[in-house]
Amino acid sequence: MSCTIINKERTGVINPILNCQPCGAQYAGIGIKDCIPLVHGGQGCSMFVRLLFAQHFKENFEIASSSLHEEAAVFGGLKRVEEGIEVLARRYPDLRVIPIITCCSTEIIGDDIEGSARKAARRLKELFPDREIFLAPVHAPSFKGSHVTGYNECIASLVKTIARKGEPNGKLNVFTGWVNPGDVSALKGYLKEMDVQALVIPDIESLDSPILPDKSITTYGSTTVEDLADTANSVGSLCLSRYEGATAATFLESKFKVPAVVTSTPIGIKNTDAMLQNISRMTGKPIPESLVRERGLAIDSLADLAHMFFAGKKVAIFGNPDLAIALAQFCHEVELEPALLLLGDDNSRYAKDPRIVELQETLECEMEVVCNADLWDLEDRIRNKGMKYDLIMGHSKGRYIAIDANVPMVRVGFPTFDRAGLYRHPIIGYKGAAMLGDQIANTLFAHMEYTRDREWILNTW
Amino acid sequence: MPMVLLECDKDIPEREQHVYIKATGEDTTMFLPASNVPTIPGTLSERGCSFCGAKLVIGGVLKDTIQLIHGPIGCAYDTWHTKRYPSDNDNFQLKYAWSSGMKEQHVIFGGEKQLKKSIQEAFDAMPESKRMFIYTTCATALIGDDPRAVARTVMEERPDVDIFVVECPGFAGVSQSKGHHVLNIAWMNEKVGTKEPEIVSPYTINFIGDYNIQGDTYLLQEYWEKLGIQVISHFTGNATYDELCGMHRAQLNVVNCARSAGYIANELKKRYAIPRLDIDAWGFSYMAAGLRKIGAFFGIEDKVEELIEEEYAKHKPALDWYKERLTGKKMAIWTGGPRLWHWTRAVEEDLGVEVVAMSSKFGHQEDFEKVIARGRVGAVYIDDANEKEFFEVVDMVKPDVIFTGPRVGELVKKLHIPYINGHAYHNGPYMGFAGFVNLARDMYNAVKSPLWGLAGKDVREVA
């Protein structure tokens, strides 16, 4: 059938799918241990992102602001960055990494944060001769790209700033892309199962953090400075995302000859197969029997759902491009029809993304891909253009479209603040595929019951 | 005790000017925390920006108005799905965020064309909406776009629309407070007096500084209706754009949130001689006192007494039930500013709860004067508190519950302390008599949870 790839026709944005670059850079920054991102801009640029993270994770994260005010807008804000770095270093004795994240304002002013970082580094050396604090400049002007590119930029800057050539470590770098703590748990499970020593960048499993009897707070990522430094010495880099982390992986390849494989997010059976085969190929470790069984369990449970409940159902998908495209691939595997794919920024590479090309070739249904899309592209189709979707898959910012049009919606991606605990539930890997299948089915089942749409089928299922 | 330098602030000694512990016999002529001054970079303050003070707090509440943000996408994204102010027209204002989606080429060549197209598209997409606010942001202010000129052109082309421009980039001022001020004054200068309201009652007020958080406005509206008082404008809970153009016709301005909206009340007094009456809409004693003042102003004391009696009969027993169970509990309030002084004595008198620490993000000197006058001896009063200070103060005062935002709330959870959303409420409304029972209920449910007891136990220790 046909697949059309278009750009959003409107100029402005009504209900954005993605946030701006500084948000993504901050998401990457909180994944590092002993790290406090310093956002160089107005206070809202960090305060609202912290709120967004609190909504998604139900956790608080340490992110600082240079608190840019008028005088900085006129005379430049570098003094505030330098002061911010020093205040952080003084008050947080364990601090080892500060990503310095610019925003639209400070990019327009033209603040030289590299120069500032050098100056601040000299000052820190005087103040704390026994400490090494890495300052990673992250250019994240909000008027370019989206939170996806901001994330990519911050991971790249952290690796560029900290990676150091040393002895070969026999480890595999795994760049996760923008995922959830539950996904990282699942990923680490696979690595363990395959007996692979890996550097997971960033390891955000611990962003889902406990209330402990001693009241200690451990709400930060687990990737250490040593891990980042050691990425230069690994056997290879596997980047599980094309747009979120690939720059770091290719940097390690060109600078330190660490071979990079940039692949799809392991959502669905085929993408998980590819991940495991890549891990096996890059490390020489075989894929164990246990994973053959886990794969079989996933296919077994999806087979109960696919041709009976999923086949022919039209799905509208939106979110981060790697996620949205992989979800479309997953839909294809389980006979759901990815009818609409909304990619929320203006990256010109999407049209040539090999996964989109493959979908174009293999799908039997019509699929519309809208680049630089917003959520009005979905609402307008439903409200004014007579398009019908049986399911919406995306993050919570699209909730009212589903509620108002009475279309069942599976919350997936970032942010998901209107359903409990989703950050904990993996959607990657075979188990994640099975769980995502369950989530889709149960959402459709609840909708059948509320709308009395052949709900009696479930009497005997 | 004078100002206090907390242990965590030894490297930023200027913070001493912002932290005060009240001692017997002291008043605010002797000690007053510094406030409304720039934040020290890198301190992990809780402050937002002035853009959000204008858009998220005041303008975005309007139920019939397109809120178009001229700038990169983040400013729209971040001020969407972050407030709990419903409306009686199916929550139009909660559902949408509009942005001109500024990109690099607009930074270089100017964003006015982009803005104009975005305005047209927004009106085309939502043909039933004829009113718009446009906000500038850091980026568009720095490049010098003239959104007013663009708005004028659009209004010429579309005579049925009305557009109001708020020029308040995030870097202006030191906190969201600046945004409140800019919006208040600009609205006063440009829009008040441009529409004539229909007067249907001999008693008319504007109710200023209430944003219909979880239905506060609806709840108070029941009182106004029972008293036969016409609210010409709610500034801005559940309000329409046009209703706010008629503020000049009220006989009295009743102000709840003096920090975010006292400015417009002052201007209405100066320009239209409308008196300003400040009340506290939270708490039984305060609400009753506020209603009595309004009753006295209009000479409808009997009606007011009847209403208060009715409300007390209906809700006081529930309040007392909670008071019995909450008396002696210790509470901290870490919110924007005014709720410190609105709540500190209200919870003490109505619920027996002691407020032991308070922090204000953007309060001014007059807010601290009020809260220190009303607050307890021994309580800690902080301006623009940062994360380390929160930890230290919690250790000092050991609160049983903290009224604050979700970020700090998630933080104190780890310290086995429940939080109640002090900005958007847990299950409100909290204003008025019924509302304060809701607040008491939420506080009681928070502190009585068995989970806090379980959290402190180590499973490895034998009981």
PDB file of C-alpha atoms in Angstrom, chain B residues 241-442:
ATOM      1  CA  TYR B 241     -11.352  37.960  28.300  1.00  0.00           C
ATOM      2  CA  ASP B 242     -14.271  40.338  27.872  1.00  0.00           C
ATOM      3  CA  GLU B 243     -15.405  40.154  31.477  1.00  0.00           C
ATOM      4  CA  LEU B 244     -11.984  41.437  32.521  1.00  0.00           C
ATOM      5  CA  CYS B 245     -12.409  44.463  30.273  1.00  0.00           C
ATOM      6  CA  GLY B 246     -15.250  45.659  32.504  1.00  0.00           C
ATOM      7  CA  MET B 247     -13.390  45.786  35.827  1.00  0.00           C
ATOM      8  CA  HIS B 248     -13.815  49.551  36.028  1.00  0.00           C
ATOM      9  CA  ARG B 249     -17.525  49.234  36.815  1.00  0.00           C
ATOM     10  CA  ALA B 250     -17.316  47.377  40.127  1.00  0.00           C
ATOM     11  CA  GLN B 251     -18.095  49.192  43.368  1.00  0.00           C
ATOM     12  CA  LEU B 252     -15.525  47.237  45.343  1.00  0.00           C
ATOM     13  CA  ASN B 253     -12.376  45.263  44.640  1.00  0.00           C
ATOM     14  CA  VAL B 254     -12.097  42.262  46.901  1.00  0.00           C
ATOM     15  CA  VAL B 255      -8.529  41.020  46.822  1.00  0.00           C
ATOM     16  CA  ASN B 256      -7.420  37.572  47.869  1.00  0.00           C
ATOM     17  CA  CYS B 257      -3.939  37.135  46.374  1.00  0.00           C
ATOM     18  CA  ALA B 258      -2.404  40.529  47.016  1.00  0.00           C
ATOM     19  CA  ARG B 259       0.959  39.516  45.609  1.00  0.00           C
ATOM     20  CA  SER B 260      -0.114  38.472  42.119  1.00  0.00           C
ATOM     21  CA  ALA B 261      -2.974  40.897  41.671  1.00  0.00           C
ATOM     22  CA  GLY B 262      -2.783  43.680  44.234  1.00  0.00           C
ATOM     23  CA  TYR B 263      -1.348  45.900  41.502  1.00  0.00           C
ATOM     24  CA  ILE B 264      -4.508  45.985  39.440  1.00  0.00           C
ATOM     25  CA  ALA B 265      -6.600  46.674  42.529  1.00  0.00           C
ATOM     26  CA  ASN B 266      -4.349  49.622  43.343  1.00  0.00           C
ATOM     27  CA  GLU B 267      -4.626  50.953  39.813  1.00  0.00           C
ATOM     28  CA  LEU B 268      -8.411  50.604  39.842  1.00  0.00           C
ATOM     29  CA  LYS B 269      -8.428  52.595  43.057  1.00  0.00           C
ATOM     30  CA  LYS B 270      -6.224  55.329  41.613  1.00  0.00           C
ATOM     31  CA  ARG B 271      -7.957  55.643  38.274  1.00  0.00           C
ATOM     32  CA  TYR B 272     -11.569  54.759  39.068  1.00  0.00           C
ATOM     33  CA  ALA B 273     -11.731  55.362  42.837  1.00  0.00           C
ATOM     34  CA  ILE B 274     -12.840  51.792  43.472  1.00  0.00           C
ATOM     35  CA  PRO B 275     -11.923  50.881  47.041  1.00  0.00           C
ATOM     36  CA  ARG B 276      -9.723  47.864  47.726  1.00  0.00           C
ATOM     37  CA  LEU B 277     -10.642  45.348  50.389  1.00  0.00           C
ATOM     38  CA  ASP B 278      -8.159  42.571  51.151  1.00  0.00           C
ATOM     39  CA  ILE B 279      -9.524  39.341  52.534  1.00  0.00           C
ATOM     40  CA  ASP B 280      -8.212  35.847  53.204  1.00  0.00           C
ATOM     41  CA  ALA B 281     -10.398  33.296  51.461  1.00  0.00           C
ATOM     42  CA  TRP B 282      -8.870  30.291  53.247  1.00  0.00           C
ATOM     43  CA  GLY B 283     -10.000  29.317  56.729  1.00  0.00           C
ATOM     44  CA  PHE B 284     -13.266  29.612  58.641  1.00  0.00           C
ATOM     45  CA  SER B 285     -12.446  32.637  60.791  1.00  0.00           C
ATOM     46  CA  TYR B 286     -10.798  34.505  57.931  1.00  0.00           C
ATOM     47  CA  MET B 287     -13.533  33.713  55.417  1.00  0.00           C
ATOM     48  CA  ALA B 288     -16.199  34.822  57.858  1.00  0.00           C
ATOM     49  CA  ALA B 289     -14.276  38.011  58.647  1.00  0.00           C
ATOM     50  CA  GLY B 290     -13.874  38.740  54.936  1.00  0.00           C
ATOM     51  CA  LEU B 291     -17.551  38.220  54.231  1.00  0.00           C
ATOM     52  CA  ARG B 292     -18.477  40.472  57.153  1.00  0.00           C
ATOM     53  CA  LYS B 293     -16.323  43.280  55.758  1.00  0.00           C
ATOM     54  CA  ILE B 294     -17.994  42.953  52.388  1.00  0.00           C
ATOM     55  CA  GLY B 295     -21.380  42.841  54.097  1.00  0.00           C
ATOM     56  CA  ALA B 296     -20.562  46.024  56.006  1.00  0.00           C
ATOM     57  CA  PHE B 297     -19.466  47.752  52.815  1.00  0.00           C
ATOM     58  CA  PHE B 298     -22.766  47.073  51.093  1.00  0.00           C
ATOM     59  CA  GLY B 299     -24.958  47.244  54.185  1.00  0.00           C
ATOM     60  CA  ILE B 300     -26.058  43.651  53.842  1.00  0.00           C
ATOM     61  CA  GLU B 301     -24.797  42.444  57.223  1.00  0.00           C
ATOM     62  CA  ASP B 302     -27.904  40.374  57.916  1.00  0.00           C
ATOM     63  CA  LYS B 303     -27.547  38.362  54.769  1.00  0.00           C
ATOM     64  CA  VAL B 304     -23.895  37.758  55.509  1.00  0.00           C
ATOM     65  CA  GLU B 305     -24.644  36.582  59.048  1.00  0.00           C
ATOM     66  CA  GLU B 306     -27.255  34.227  57.687  1.00  0.00           C
ATOM     67  CA  LEU B 307     -24.780  32.803  55.187  1.00  0.00           C
ATOM     68  CA  ILE B 308     -22.061  32.365  57.786  1.00  0.00           C
ATOM     69  CA  GLU B 309     -24.453  30.696  60.187  1.00  0.00           C
ATOM     70  CA  GLU B 310     -25.621  28.353  57.476  1.00  0.00           C
ATOM     71  CA  GLU B 311     -22.081  27.485  56.399  1.00  0.00           C
ATOM     72  CA  TYR B 312     -20.899  26.970  59.974  1.00  0.00           C
ATOM     73  CA  ALA B 313     -23.840  24.679  60.656  1.00  0.00           C
ATOM     74  CA  LYS B 314     -23.050  22.694  57.554  1.00  0.00           C
ATOM     75  CA  HIS B 315     -19.268  22.455  57.810  1.00  0.00           C
ATOM     76  CA  LYS B 316     -18.019  23.326  61.296  1.00  0.00           C
ATOM     77  CA  PRO B 317     -18.664  19.862  62.777  1.00  0.00           C
ATOM     78  CA  ALA B 318     -16.457  18.273  60.102  1.00  0.00           C
ATOM     79  CA  LEU B 319     -13.760  20.884  60.692  1.00  0.00           C
ATOM     80  CA  ASP B 320     -13.857  20.228  64.428  1.00  0.00           C
ATOM     81  CA  TRP B 321     -13.588  16.484  63.836  1.00  0.00           C
ATOM     82  CA  TYR B 322     -10.353  17.083  61.970  1.00  0.00           C
ATOM     83  CA  LYS B 323      -9.174  19.704  64.468  1.00  0.00           C
ATOM     84  CA  GLU B 324      -9.408  17.166  67.250  1.00  0.00           C
ATOM     85  CA  ARG B 325      -7.126  14.855  65.298  1.00  0.00           C
ATOM     86  CA  LEU B 326      -4.730  17.430  63.891  1.00  0.00           C
ATOM     87  CA  THR B 327      -4.134  19.575  66.965  1.00  0.00           C
ATOM     88  CA  GLY B 328      -0.428  19.797  67.730  1.00  0.00           C
ATOM     89  CA  LYS B 329       0.659  18.617  64.287  1.00  0.00           C
ATOM     90  CA  LYS B 330       3.499  20.584  62.811  1.00  0.00           C
ATOM     91  CA  MET B 331       3.270  21.984  59.316  1.00  0.00           C
ATOM     92  CA  ALA B 332       5.652  23.680  56.926  1.00  0.00           C
ATOM     93  CA  ILE B 333       4.546  25.910  54.055  1.00  0.00           C
ATOM     94  CA  TRP B 334       6.950  26.231  51.137  1.00  0.00           C
ATOM     95  CA  THR B 335       5.019  27.983  48.399  1.00  0.00           C
ATOM     96  CA  GLY B 336       5.069  31.199  46.399  1.00  0.00           C
ATOM     97  CA  GLY B 337       4.587  33.866  49.036  1.00  0.00           C
ATOM     98  CA  PRO B 338       1.057  34.939  50.016  1.00  0.00           C
ATOM     99  CA  ARG B 339      -0.168  31.526  51.128  1.00  0.00           C
ATOM    100  CA  LEU B 340       2.287  31.751  53.994  1.00  0.00           C
ATOM    101  CA  TRP B 341       0.381  34.601  55.557  1.00  0.00           C
ATOM    102  CA  HIS B 342      -3.019  33.376  54.376  1.00  0.00           C
ATOM    103  CA  TRP B 343      -2.555  30.008  56.025  1.00  0.00           C
ATOM    104  CA  THR B 344      -0.282  30.278  59.041  1.00  0.00           C
ATOM    105  CA  ARG B 345      -2.881  31.527  61.471  1.00  0.00           C
ATOM    106  CA  ALA B 346      -5.835  29.949  59.692  1.00  0.00           C
ATOM    107  CA  VAL B 347      -4.557  26.424  60.251  1.00  0.00           C
ATOM    108  CA  GLU B 348      -3.622  27.273  63.814  1.00  0.00           C
ATOM    109  CA  GLU B 349      -6.977  28.760  64.774  1.00  0.00           C
ATOM    110  CA  ASP B 350      -9.195  26.425  62.807  1.00  0.00           C
ATOM    111  CA  LEU B 351      -7.218  23.192  63.075  1.00  0.00           C
ATOM    112  CA  GLY B 352      -4.787  23.553  65.953  1.00  0.00           C
ATOM    113  CA  VAL B 353      -1.890  22.995  63.552  1.00  0.00           C
ATOM    114  CA  GLU B 354       1.396  24.756  64.275  1.00  0.00           C
ATOM    115  CA  VAL B 355       3.235  26.214  61.301  1.00  0.00           C
ATOM    116  CA  VAL B 356       6.897  25.749  62.144  1.00  0.00           C
ATOM    117  CA  ALA B 357       8.646  26.797  58.937  1.00  0.00           C
ATOM    118  CA  MET B 358       7.748  28.839  55.897  1.00  0.00           C
ATOM    119  CA  SER B 359       9.529  29.601  52.693  1.00  0.00           C
ATOM    120  CA  SER B 360       8.483  32.005  49.986  1.00  0.00           C
ATOM    121  CA  LYS B 361       9.723  31.824  46.407  1.00  0.00           C
ATOM    122  CA  PHE B 362       8.770  35.300  45.290  1.00  0.00           C
ATOM    123  CA  GLY B 363       7.190  37.179  48.194  1.00  0.00           C
ATOM    124  CA  HIS B 364       8.148  40.832  48.714  1.00  0.00           C
ATOM    125  CA  GLN B 365       8.880  42.706  51.917  1.00  0.00           C
ATOM    126  CA  GLU B 366       5.194  43.328  52.589  1.00  0.00           C
ATOM    127  CA  ASP B 367       4.517  39.586  52.382  1.00  0.00           C
ATOM    128  CA  PHE B 368       7.159  38.914  55.017  1.00  0.00           C
ATOM    129  CA  GLU B 369       5.776  41.717  57.176  1.00  0.00           C
ATOM    130  CA  LYS B 370       2.388  40.038  57.076  1.00  0.00           C
ATOM    131  CA  VAL B 371       3.570  36.510  57.659  1.00  0.00           C
ATOM    132  CA  ILE B 372       5.938  37.371  60.486  1.00  0.00           C
ATOM    133  CA  ALA B 373       3.217  39.406  62.155  1.00  0.00           C
ATOM    134  CA  ARG B 374       0.821  36.493  61.932  1.00  0.00           C
ATOM    135  CA  GLY B 375       3.255  33.592  62.354  1.00  0.00           C
ATOM    136  CA  ARG B 376       4.509  31.808  65.432  1.00  0.00           C
ATOM    137  CA  VAL B 377       7.482  32.589  67.583  1.00  0.00           C
ATOM    138  CA  GLY B 378      10.175  30.018  66.910  1.00  0.00           C
ATOM    139  CA  ALA B 379       9.067  29.464  63.325  1.00  0.00           C
ATOM    140  CA  VAL B 380      11.612  29.752  60.509  1.00  0.00           C
ATOM    141  CA  TYR B 381      10.878  32.290  57.749  1.00  0.00           C
ATOM    142  CA  ILE B 382      12.914  32.000  54.555  1.00  0.00           C
ATOM    143  CA  ASP B 383      13.010  33.879  51.303  1.00  0.00           C
ATOM    144  CA  ASP B 384      13.823  31.920  48.124  1.00  0.00           C
ATOM    145  CA  ALA B 385      14.921  28.803  49.997  1.00  0.00           C
ATOM    146  CA  ASN B 386      17.124  26.322  48.203  1.00  0.00           C
ATOM    147  CA  GLU B 387      17.325  22.570  48.440  1.00  0.00           C
ATOM    148  CA  LYS B 388      20.049  22.292  51.062  1.00  0.00           C
ATOM    149  CA  GLU B 389      18.246  24.809  53.243  1.00  0.00           C
ATOM    150  CA  PHE B 390      15.092  22.718  53.039  1.00  0.00           C
ATOM    151  CA  PHE B 391      16.945  19.700  54.384  1.00  0.00           C
ATOM    152  CA  GLU B 392      18.499  21.648  57.206  1.00  0.00           C
ATOM    153  CA  VAL B 393      15.239  23.316  58.190  1.00  0.00           C
ATOM    154  CA  VAL B 394      13.346  20.020  58.123  1.00  0.00           C
ATOM    155  CA  ASP B 395      15.920  18.636  60.545  1.00  0.00           C
ATOM    156  CA  MET B 396      15.465  21.663  62.777  1.00  0.00           C
ATOM    157  CA  VAL B 397      11.684  21.853  62.893  1.00  0.00           C
ATOM    158  CA  LYS B 398      10.603  18.274  62.087  1.00  0.00           C
ATOM    159  CA  PRO B 399       7.287  18.974  60.365  1.00  0.00           C
ATOM    160  CA  ASP B 400       4.563  16.326  60.132  1.00  0.00           C
ATOM    161  CA  VAL B 401       3.336  17.621  56.783  1.00  0.00           C
ATOM    162  CA  ILE B 402       4.599  20.060  54.170  1.00  0.00           C
ATOM    163  CA  PHE B 403       2.463  22.174  51.862  1.00  0.00           C
ATOM    164  CA  THR B 404       4.587  22.685  48.760  1.00  0.00           C
ATOM    165  CA  GLY B 405       4.956  21.834  45.071  1.00  0.00           C
ATOM    166  CA  PRO B 406       5.526  18.414  43.513  1.00  0.00           C
ATOM    167  CA  ARG B 407       9.306  18.747  43.202  1.00  0.00           C
ATOM    168  CA  VAL B 408       9.938  19.486  46.855  1.00  0.00           C
ATOM    169  CA  GLY B 409       7.082  17.137  47.689  1.00  0.00           C
ATOM    170  CA  GLU B 410       8.815  14.220  46.038  1.00  0.00           C
ATOM    171  CA  LEU B 411      11.978  15.171  47.879  1.00  0.00           C
ATOM    172  CA  VAL B 412      10.501  15.251  51.377  1.00  0.00           C
ATOM    173  CA  LYS B 413       8.725  11.951  50.730  1.00  0.00           C
ATOM    174  CA  LYS B 414      12.169  10.358  51.034  1.00  0.00           C
ATOM    175  CA  LEU B 415      12.421  11.913  54.504  1.00  0.00           C
ATOM    176  CA  HIS B 416       9.175  10.119  55.456  1.00  0.00           C
ATOM    177  CA  ILE B 417       7.192  13.359  55.407  1.00  0.00           C
ATOM    178  CA  PRO B 418       3.992  13.636  53.389  1.00  0.00           C
ATOM    179  CA  TYR B 419       3.345  16.622  51.218  1.00  0.00           C
ATOM    180  CA  ILE B 420       0.183  18.352  50.133  1.00  0.00           C
ATOM    181  CA  ASN B 421       0.267  20.316  46.909  1.00  0.00           C
ATOM    182  CA  GLY B 422       0.307  23.830  48.276  1.00  0.00           C
ATOM    183  CA  HIS B 423      -0.057  25.406  44.849  1.00  0.00           C
ATOM    184  CA  ALA B 424      -2.588  23.238  43.027  1.00  0.00           C
ATOM    185  CA  TYR B 425      -3.994  21.327  46.073  1.00  0.00           C
ATOM    186  CA  HIS B 426      -4.403  17.579  46.422  1.00  0.00           C
ATOM    187  CA  ASN B 427      -8.203  17.362  46.379  1.00  0.00           C
ATOM    188  CA  GLY B 428      -9.593  20.883  46.523  1.00  0.00           C
ATOM    189  CA  PRO B 429     -11.061  23.406  46.390  1.00  0.00           C
ATOM    190  CA  TYR B 430      -9.528  24.709  49.626  1.00  0.00           C
ATOM    191  CA  MET B 431     -11.074  28.184  49.735  1.00  0.00           C
ATOM    192  CA  GLY B 432     -14.210  28.988  51.692  1.00  0.00           C
ATOM    193  CA  PHE B 433     -15.757  26.907  54.448  1.00  0.00           C
ATOM    194  CA  ALA B 434     -16.270  23.646  52.575  1.00  0.00           C
ATOM    195  CA  GLY B 435     -12.837  24.145  51.024  1.00  0.00           C
ATOM    196  CA  PHE B 436     -11.056  24.406  54.327  1.00  0.00           C
ATOM    197  CA  VAL B 437     -12.632  21.121  55.390  1.00  0.00           C
ATOM    198  CA  ASN B 438     -11.132  19.633  52.222  1.00  0.00           C
ATOM    199  CA  LEU B 439      -7.740  20.995  53.223  1.00  0.00           C
ATOM    200  CA  ALA B 440      -8.144  19.535  56.713  1.00  0.00           C
ATOM    201  CA  ARG B 441      -9.205  16.187  55.264  1.00  0.00           C
ATOM    202  CA  ASP B 442      -6.227  16.060  52.902  1.00  0.00           C
TER     203      ASP B 442
END
